[in-house]
Coordinates of C-alpha atoms in Angstrom, one line a residue:
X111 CA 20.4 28.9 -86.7
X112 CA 21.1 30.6 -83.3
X113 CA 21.3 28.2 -80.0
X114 CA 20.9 31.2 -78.0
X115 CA 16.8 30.9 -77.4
X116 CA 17.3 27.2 -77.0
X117 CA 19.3 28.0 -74.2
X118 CA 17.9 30.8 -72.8
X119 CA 14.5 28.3 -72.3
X120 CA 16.8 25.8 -70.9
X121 CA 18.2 27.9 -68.4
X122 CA 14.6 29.4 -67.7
X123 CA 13.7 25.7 -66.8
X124 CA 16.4 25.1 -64.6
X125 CA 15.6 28.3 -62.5
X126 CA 12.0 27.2 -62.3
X127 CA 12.9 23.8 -61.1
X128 CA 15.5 25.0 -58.7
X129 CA 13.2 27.2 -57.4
X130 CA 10.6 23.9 -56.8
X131 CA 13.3 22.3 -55.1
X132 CA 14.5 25.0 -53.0
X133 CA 10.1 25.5 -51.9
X134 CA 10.7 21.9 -50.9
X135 CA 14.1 21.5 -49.9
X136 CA 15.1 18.8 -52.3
X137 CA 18.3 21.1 -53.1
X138 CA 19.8 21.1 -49.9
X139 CA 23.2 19.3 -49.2
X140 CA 23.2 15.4 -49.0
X141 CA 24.0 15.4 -45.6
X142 CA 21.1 17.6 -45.0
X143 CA 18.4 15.7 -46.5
X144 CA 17.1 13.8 -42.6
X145 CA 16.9 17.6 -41.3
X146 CA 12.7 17.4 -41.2
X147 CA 13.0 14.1 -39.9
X148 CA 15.1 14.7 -37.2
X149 CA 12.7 17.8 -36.2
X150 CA 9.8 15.9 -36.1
X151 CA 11.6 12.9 -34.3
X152 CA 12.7 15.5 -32.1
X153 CA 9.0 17.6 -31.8
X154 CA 7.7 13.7 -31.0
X155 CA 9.5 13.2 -28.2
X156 CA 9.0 16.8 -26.8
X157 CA 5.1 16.4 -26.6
X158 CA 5.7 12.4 -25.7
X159 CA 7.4 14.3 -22.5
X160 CA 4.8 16.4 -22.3
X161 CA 2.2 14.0 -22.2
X162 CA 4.2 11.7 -19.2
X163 CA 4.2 14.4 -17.6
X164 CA 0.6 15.7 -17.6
X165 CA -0.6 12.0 -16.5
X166 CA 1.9 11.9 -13.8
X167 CA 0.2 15.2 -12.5
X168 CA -2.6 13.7 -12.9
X169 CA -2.4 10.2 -11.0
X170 CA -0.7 12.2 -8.1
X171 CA -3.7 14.4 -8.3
X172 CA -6.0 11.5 -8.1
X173 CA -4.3 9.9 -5.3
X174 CA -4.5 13.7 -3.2
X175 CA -8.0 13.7 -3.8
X176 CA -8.8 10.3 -2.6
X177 CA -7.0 10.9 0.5
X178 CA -8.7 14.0 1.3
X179 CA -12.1 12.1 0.7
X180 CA -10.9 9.7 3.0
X181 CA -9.6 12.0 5.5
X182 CA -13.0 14.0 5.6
X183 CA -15.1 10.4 5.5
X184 CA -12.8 9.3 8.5
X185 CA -13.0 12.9 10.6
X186 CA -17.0 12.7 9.8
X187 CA -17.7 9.5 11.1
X188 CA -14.6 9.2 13.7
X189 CA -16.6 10.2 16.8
X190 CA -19.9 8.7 16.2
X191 CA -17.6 5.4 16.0
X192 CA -16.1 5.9 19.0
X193 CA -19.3 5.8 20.7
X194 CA -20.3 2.6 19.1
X195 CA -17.2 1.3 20.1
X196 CA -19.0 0.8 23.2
X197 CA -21.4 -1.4 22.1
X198 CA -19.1 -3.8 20.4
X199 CA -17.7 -4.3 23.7
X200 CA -20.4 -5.2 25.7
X201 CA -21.7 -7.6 23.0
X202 CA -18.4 -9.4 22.7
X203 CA -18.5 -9.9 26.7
X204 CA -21.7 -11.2 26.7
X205 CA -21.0 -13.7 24.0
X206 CA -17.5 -14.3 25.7
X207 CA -20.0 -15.2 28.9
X208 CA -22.8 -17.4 27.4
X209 CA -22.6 -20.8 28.0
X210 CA -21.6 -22.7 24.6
X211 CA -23.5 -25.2 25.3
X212 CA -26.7 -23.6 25.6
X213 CA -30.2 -25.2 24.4
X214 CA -33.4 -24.2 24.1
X215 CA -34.1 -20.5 24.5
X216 CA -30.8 -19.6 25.8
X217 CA -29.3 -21.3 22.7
X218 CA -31.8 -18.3 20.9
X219 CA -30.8 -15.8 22.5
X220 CA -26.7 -16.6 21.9
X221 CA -27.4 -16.9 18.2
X222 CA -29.3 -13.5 18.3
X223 CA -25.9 -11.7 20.3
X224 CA -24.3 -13.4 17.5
X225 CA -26.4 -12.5 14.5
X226 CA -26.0 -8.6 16.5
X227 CA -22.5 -8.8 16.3
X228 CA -21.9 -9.8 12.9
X229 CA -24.5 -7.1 11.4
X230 CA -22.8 -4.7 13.4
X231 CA -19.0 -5.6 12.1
X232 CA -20.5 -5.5 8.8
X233 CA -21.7 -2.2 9.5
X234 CA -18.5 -1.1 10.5
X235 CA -16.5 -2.6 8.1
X236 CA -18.3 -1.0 4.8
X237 CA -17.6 2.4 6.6
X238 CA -14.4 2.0 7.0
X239 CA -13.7 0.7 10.6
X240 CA -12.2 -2.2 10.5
X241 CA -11.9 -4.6 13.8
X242 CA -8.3 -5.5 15.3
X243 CA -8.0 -8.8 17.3
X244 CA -4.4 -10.3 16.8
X245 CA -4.5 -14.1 16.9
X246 CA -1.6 -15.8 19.3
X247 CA 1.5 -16.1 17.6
X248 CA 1.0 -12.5 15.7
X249 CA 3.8 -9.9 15.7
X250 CA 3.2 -7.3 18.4
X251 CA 2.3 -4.0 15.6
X252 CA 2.7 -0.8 18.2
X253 CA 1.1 1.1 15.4
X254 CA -2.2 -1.7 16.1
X255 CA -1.4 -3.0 19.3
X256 CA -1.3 -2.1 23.4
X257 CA 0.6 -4.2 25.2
X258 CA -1.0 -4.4 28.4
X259 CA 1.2 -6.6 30.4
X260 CA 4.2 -9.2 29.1
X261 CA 5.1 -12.6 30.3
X262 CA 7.0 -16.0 29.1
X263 CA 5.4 -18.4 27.2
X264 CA 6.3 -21.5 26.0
X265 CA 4.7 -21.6 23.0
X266 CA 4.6 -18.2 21.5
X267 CA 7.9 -16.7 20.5
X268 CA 9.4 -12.9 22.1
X269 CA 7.7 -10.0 20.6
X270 CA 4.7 -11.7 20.1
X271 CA 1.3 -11.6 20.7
X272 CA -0.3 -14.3 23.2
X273 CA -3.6 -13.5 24.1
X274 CA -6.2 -10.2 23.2
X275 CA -8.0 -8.6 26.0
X276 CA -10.2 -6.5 24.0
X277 CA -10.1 -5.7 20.3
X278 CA -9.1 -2.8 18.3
X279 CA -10.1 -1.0 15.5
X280 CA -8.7 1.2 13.0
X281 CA -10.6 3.6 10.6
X282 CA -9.1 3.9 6.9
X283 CA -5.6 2.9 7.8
X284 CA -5.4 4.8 11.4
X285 CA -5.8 3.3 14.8
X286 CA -9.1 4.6 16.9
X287 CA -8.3 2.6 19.4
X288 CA -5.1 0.2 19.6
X289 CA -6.5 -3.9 20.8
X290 CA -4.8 -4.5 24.1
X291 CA -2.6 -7.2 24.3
X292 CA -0.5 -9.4 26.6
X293 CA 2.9 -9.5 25.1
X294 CA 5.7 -13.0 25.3
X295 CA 8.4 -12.0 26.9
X296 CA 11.6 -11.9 25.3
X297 CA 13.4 -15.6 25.3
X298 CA 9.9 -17.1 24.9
X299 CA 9.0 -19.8 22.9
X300 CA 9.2 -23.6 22.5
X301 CA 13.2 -25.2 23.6
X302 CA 14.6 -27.2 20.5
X303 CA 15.3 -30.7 21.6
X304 CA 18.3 -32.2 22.1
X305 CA 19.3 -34.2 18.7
X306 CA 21.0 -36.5 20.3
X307 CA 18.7 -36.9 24.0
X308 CA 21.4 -36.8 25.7
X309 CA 21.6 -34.9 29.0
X310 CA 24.3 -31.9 28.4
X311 CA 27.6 -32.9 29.8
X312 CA 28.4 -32.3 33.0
X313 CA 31.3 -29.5 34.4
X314 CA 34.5 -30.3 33.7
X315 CA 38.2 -28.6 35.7
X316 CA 40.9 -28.5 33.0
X317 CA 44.2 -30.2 35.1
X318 CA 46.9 -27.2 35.5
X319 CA 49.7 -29.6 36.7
X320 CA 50.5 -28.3 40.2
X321 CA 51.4 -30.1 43.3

Protein backbone atom coordinates (compact mmCIF):
# COMPACT_ATOMS: atom_id res chain seq x y z
CA UNK A 1 0.00 0.00 0.00
CA UNK A 2 1.10 3.53 -1.16
CA UNK A 3 1.97 6.22 1.74
CA UNK A 4 1.58 8.80 -0.74
CA UNK A 5 -2.30 9.90 0.19
CA UNK A 6 -1.42 9.50 3.78
CA UNK A 7 0.88 12.12 3.24
CA UNK A 8 -0.58 14.21 0.97
CA UNK A 9 -3.52 14.61 3.93
CA UNK A 10 -0.87 15.22 6.31
CA UNK A 11 0.72 17.89 4.50
CA UNK A 12 -2.84 19.34 3.65
CA UNK A 13 -3.24 19.52 7.50
CA UNK A 14 -0.18 21.20 8.18
CA UNK A 15 -0.98 24.02 5.52
CA UNK A 16 -4.41 24.44 7.14
CA UNK A 17 -2.96 24.80 10.55
CA UNK A 18 -0.19 27.08 9.47
CA UNK A 19 -2.51 29.02 7.83
CA UNK A 20 -4.63 29.31 11.46
CA UNK A 21 -1.51 30.35 13.01
CA UNK A 22 -0.34 32.78 10.59
CA UNK A 23 -4.58 34.44 10.89
CA UNK A 24 -3.48 34.66 14.48
CA UNK A 25 0.06 35.15 14.63
CA UNK A 26 1.01 32.11 16.72
CA UNK A 27 3.80 31.40 13.95
CA UNK A 28 5.75 34.29 14.34
CA UNK A 29 9.34 34.24 15.76
CA UNK A 30 9.78 33.63 19.62
CA UNK A 31 11.07 36.86 20.07
CA UNK A 32 8.14 38.24 18.46
CA UNK A 33 5.38 36.69 20.40
CA UNK A 34 4.97 40.34 23.12
CA UNK A 35 4.53 42.33 19.63
CA UNK A 36 0.40 42.99 20.39
CA UNK A 37 1.22 43.51 23.85
CA UNK A 38 3.64 46.00 23.43
CA UNK A 39 1.09 47.89 20.90
CA UNK A 40 -1.53 47.98 23.20
CA UNK A 41 0.86 48.84 26.20
CA UNK A 42 2.02 51.44 23.92
CA UNK A 43 -1.86 52.54 22.42
CA UNK A 44 -2.61 52.81 26.48
CA UNK A 45 -0.37 55.15 27.32
CA UNK A 46 -0.98 57.27 24.08
CA UNK A 47 -4.78 57.87 24.98
CA UNK A 48 -3.58 57.92 28.96
CA UNK A 49 -1.73 61.18 27.47
CA UNK A 50 -4.47 62.14 25.80
CA UNK A 51 -6.67 62.02 28.55
CA UNK A 52 -4.06 64.30 31.03
CA UNK A 53 -4.05 66.37 28.69
CA UNK A 54 -7.75 67.07 27.89
CA UNK A 55 -8.37 67.52 31.88
CA UNK A 56 -5.58 69.87 32.18
CA UNK A 57 -7.35 72.00 29.39
CA UNK A 58 -10.01 71.71 31.08
CA UNK A 59 -9.16 72.79 34.83
CA UNK A 60 -7.31 75.81 33.23
CA UNK A 61 -10.49 76.41 31.40
CA UNK A 62 -12.40 76.37 34.54
CA UNK A 63 -10.14 78.46 36.40
CA UNK A 64 -10.47 81.30 33.16
CA UNK A 65 -13.93 81.18 33.45
CA UNK A 66 -14.22 81.77 37.07
CA UNK A 67 -12.01 84.71 36.87
CA UNK A 68 -13.94 86.25 34.21
CA UNK A 69 -17.12 85.76 36.33
CA UNK A 70 -15.43 87.41 38.94
CA UNK A 71 -14.02 90.14 36.98
CA UNK A 72 -17.51 91.03 35.53
CA UNK A 73 -19.24 90.48 39.32
CA UNK A 74 -16.35 92.93 40.59
CA UNK A 75 -16.63 95.68 37.54
CA UNK A 76 -20.64 95.40 38.04
CA UNK A 77 -20.84 96.03 41.51
CA UNK A 78 -17.37 98.11 41.87
CA UNK A 79 -18.94 101.62 41.73
CA UNK A 80 -22.19 101.10 43.52
CA UNK A 81 -19.59 100.00 46.40
CA UNK A 82 -17.76 102.78 46.28
CA UNK A 83 -20.59 104.93 47.02
CA UNK A 84 -21.53 102.84 50.04
CA UNK A 85 -18.14 103.16 51.12
CA UNK A 86 -19.42 106.29 52.35
CA UNK A 87 -21.73 105.04 54.60
CA UNK A 88 -19.48 102.62 56.34
CA UNK A 89 -17.51 105.63 57.24
CA UNK A 90 -19.79 107.72 58.85
CA UNK A 91 -21.25 104.73 60.88
CA UNK A 92 -17.89 103.74 62.09
CA UNK A 93 -17.32 107.55 63.35
CA UNK A 94 -20.34 107.71 65.00
CA UNK A 95 -19.78 104.50 66.91
CA UNK A 96 -16.07 105.52 67.37
CA UNK A 97 -17.95 108.76 69.08
CA UNK A 98 -20.63 107.25 71.34
CA UNK A 99 -20.08 107.15 74.75
CA UNK A 100 -19.32 103.36 75.85
CA UNK A 101 -20.88 103.75 78.71
CA UNK A 102 -24.15 104.75 77.58
CA UNK A 103 -27.62 103.76 79.35
CA UNK A 104 -30.91 104.10 78.71
CA UNK A 105 -31.94 105.26 75.27
CA UNK A 106 -28.50 106.27 74.27
CA UNK A 107 -27.36 102.69 75.11
CA UNK A 108 -30.45 101.91 72.19
CA UNK A 109 -29.46 103.85 69.95
CA UNK A 110 -25.39 102.59 70.04
CA UNK A 111 -26.67 98.98 69.75
CA UNK A 112 -28.86 99.96 66.73
CA UNK A 113 -25.41 101.88 64.93
CA UNK A 114 -24.05 98.63 65.83
CA UNK A 115 -26.66 96.17 64.71
CA UNK A 116 -26.31 98.76 61.19
CA UNK A 117 -22.91 98.18 60.88
CA UNK A 118 -22.75 94.57 61.16
CA UNK A 119 -25.78 93.94 58.58
CA UNK A 120 -24.11 96.14 56.43
CA UNK A 121 -20.46 94.27 56.61
CA UNK A 122 -22.45 91.24 56.08
CA UNK A 123 -23.82 92.71 53.14
CA UNK A 124 -20.67 93.54 51.85
CA UNK A 125 -18.91 90.61 52.58
CA UNK A 126 -21.33 87.91 50.71
CA UNK A 127 -20.66 90.28 47.58
CA UNK A 128 -17.50 90.17 47.65
CA UNK A 129 -16.14 93.33 49.49
CA UNK A 130 -14.34 92.47 52.10
CA UNK A 131 -13.29 95.17 55.01
CA UNK A 132 -9.45 96.00 55.63
CA UNK A 133 -8.49 97.23 59.26
CA UNK A 134 -4.87 96.04 60.12
CA UNK A 135 -4.62 95.40 63.84
CA UNK A 136 -1.17 96.96 65.61
CA UNK A 137 1.63 94.92 65.17
CA UNK A 138 0.46 93.78 61.41
CA UNK A 139 2.93 93.96 58.52
CA UNK A 140 2.55 97.23 56.47
CA UNK A 141 0.86 95.26 52.94
CA UNK A 142 1.31 98.40 50.17
CA UNK A 143 -0.81 96.17 48.05
CA UNK A 144 -3.72 96.75 51.38
CA UNK A 145 -2.34 99.47 53.08
CA UNK A 146 -1.65 103.67 52.94
CA UNK A 147 0.64 104.74 55.08
CA UNK A 148 -0.41 107.99 56.07
CA UNK A 149 2.29 109.28 58.24
CA UNK A 150 5.25 107.10 60.14
CA UNK A 151 6.76 107.53 63.58
CA UNK A 152 8.75 105.40 66.43
CA UNK A 153 7.14 103.31 68.66
CA UNK A 154 8.21 101.36 71.33
CA UNK A 155 6.11 98.68 71.14
CA UNK A 156 5.42 97.84 67.51
CA UNK A 157 8.41 96.77 65.43
CA UNK A 158 9.73 98.92 61.86
CA UNK A 159 7.57 98.26 58.96
CA UNK A 160 4.72 97.80 60.94
CA UNK A 161 1.40 98.84 61.37
CA UNK A 162 0.53 100.96 64.62
CA UNK A 163 -2.71 102.35 64.45
CA UNK A 164 -5.75 102.52 61.41
CA UNK A 165 -7.20 105.75 60.60
CA UNK A 166 -9.89 104.49 58.44
CA UNK A 167 -10.47 101.03 57.02
CA UNK A 168 -10.02 99.54 53.66
CA UNK A 169 -11.65 97.32 51.55
CA UNK A 170 -10.91 95.15 48.80
CA UNK A 171 -13.35 93.53 46.26
CA UNK A 172 -12.41 89.79 45.08
CA UNK A 173 -8.75 90.00 45.77
CA UNK A 174 -8.19 93.90 44.60
CA UNK A 175 -8.00 96.98 46.72
CA UNK A 176 -11.04 99.61 46.24
CA UNK A 177 -9.68 101.63 48.53
CA UNK A 178 -6.19 100.92 50.49
CA UNK A 179 -7.04 101.44 54.84
CA UNK A 180 -4.80 104.27 55.86
CA UNK A 181 -2.33 103.68 58.27
CA UNK A 182 0.33 105.23 60.55
CA UNK A 183 3.46 103.31 59.89
CA UNK A 184 6.57 102.47 63.02
CA UNK A 185 9.40 103.92 61.98
CA UNK A 186 12.30 101.97 61.11
CA UNK A 187 14.47 100.98 64.54
CA UNK A 188 11.05 100.76 66.39
CA UNK A 189 10.16 98.39 68.78
CA UNK A 190 10.72 97.21 72.39
CA UNK A 191 14.97 97.48 73.59
CA UNK A 192 16.09 93.83 74.80
CA UNK A 193 17.26 94.18 78.36
CA UNK A 194 20.44 93.98 79.50
CA UNK A 195 21.19 90.15 80.74
CA UNK A 196 23.31 91.02 83.04
CA UNK A 197 21.64 94.82 84.32
CA UNK A 198 24.50 96.16 84.28
CA UNK A 199 25.03 99.74 82.96
CA UNK A 200 27.25 99.45 79.56
CA UNK A 201 30.82 100.13 80.34
CA UNK A 202 32.09 103.30 80.23
CA UNK A 203 34.78 104.79 77.40
CA UNK A 204 37.90 103.54 77.68
CA UNK A 205 41.71 105.34 75.86
CA UNK A 206 43.98 102.38 74.90
CA UNK A 207 47.68 103.73 76.57
CA UNK A 208 50.06 104.37 73.37
CA UNK A 209 53.24 104.71 75.54
CA UNK A 210 54.43 108.22 74.76
CA UNK A 211 55.97 110.83 76.99
Amino acid sequence: MSDKPLNDELNAVDADMAETNAEHGLDAHPSDDLAPLDAVIAERDEWKDRALRVAAEMENLKRRSETQQNDARAFAIQRFAKDLLSVADNLERALMAAPKDAEGATAGLVTGLELTQKALLQAFDANGLKRVAPEAGETFNPHLHQAMMEQPSETVPGGSVIQTMQSGFELFGRTVRPAMVVVAAKGSGAQAPNPYGAAPPAETHTFDGKA
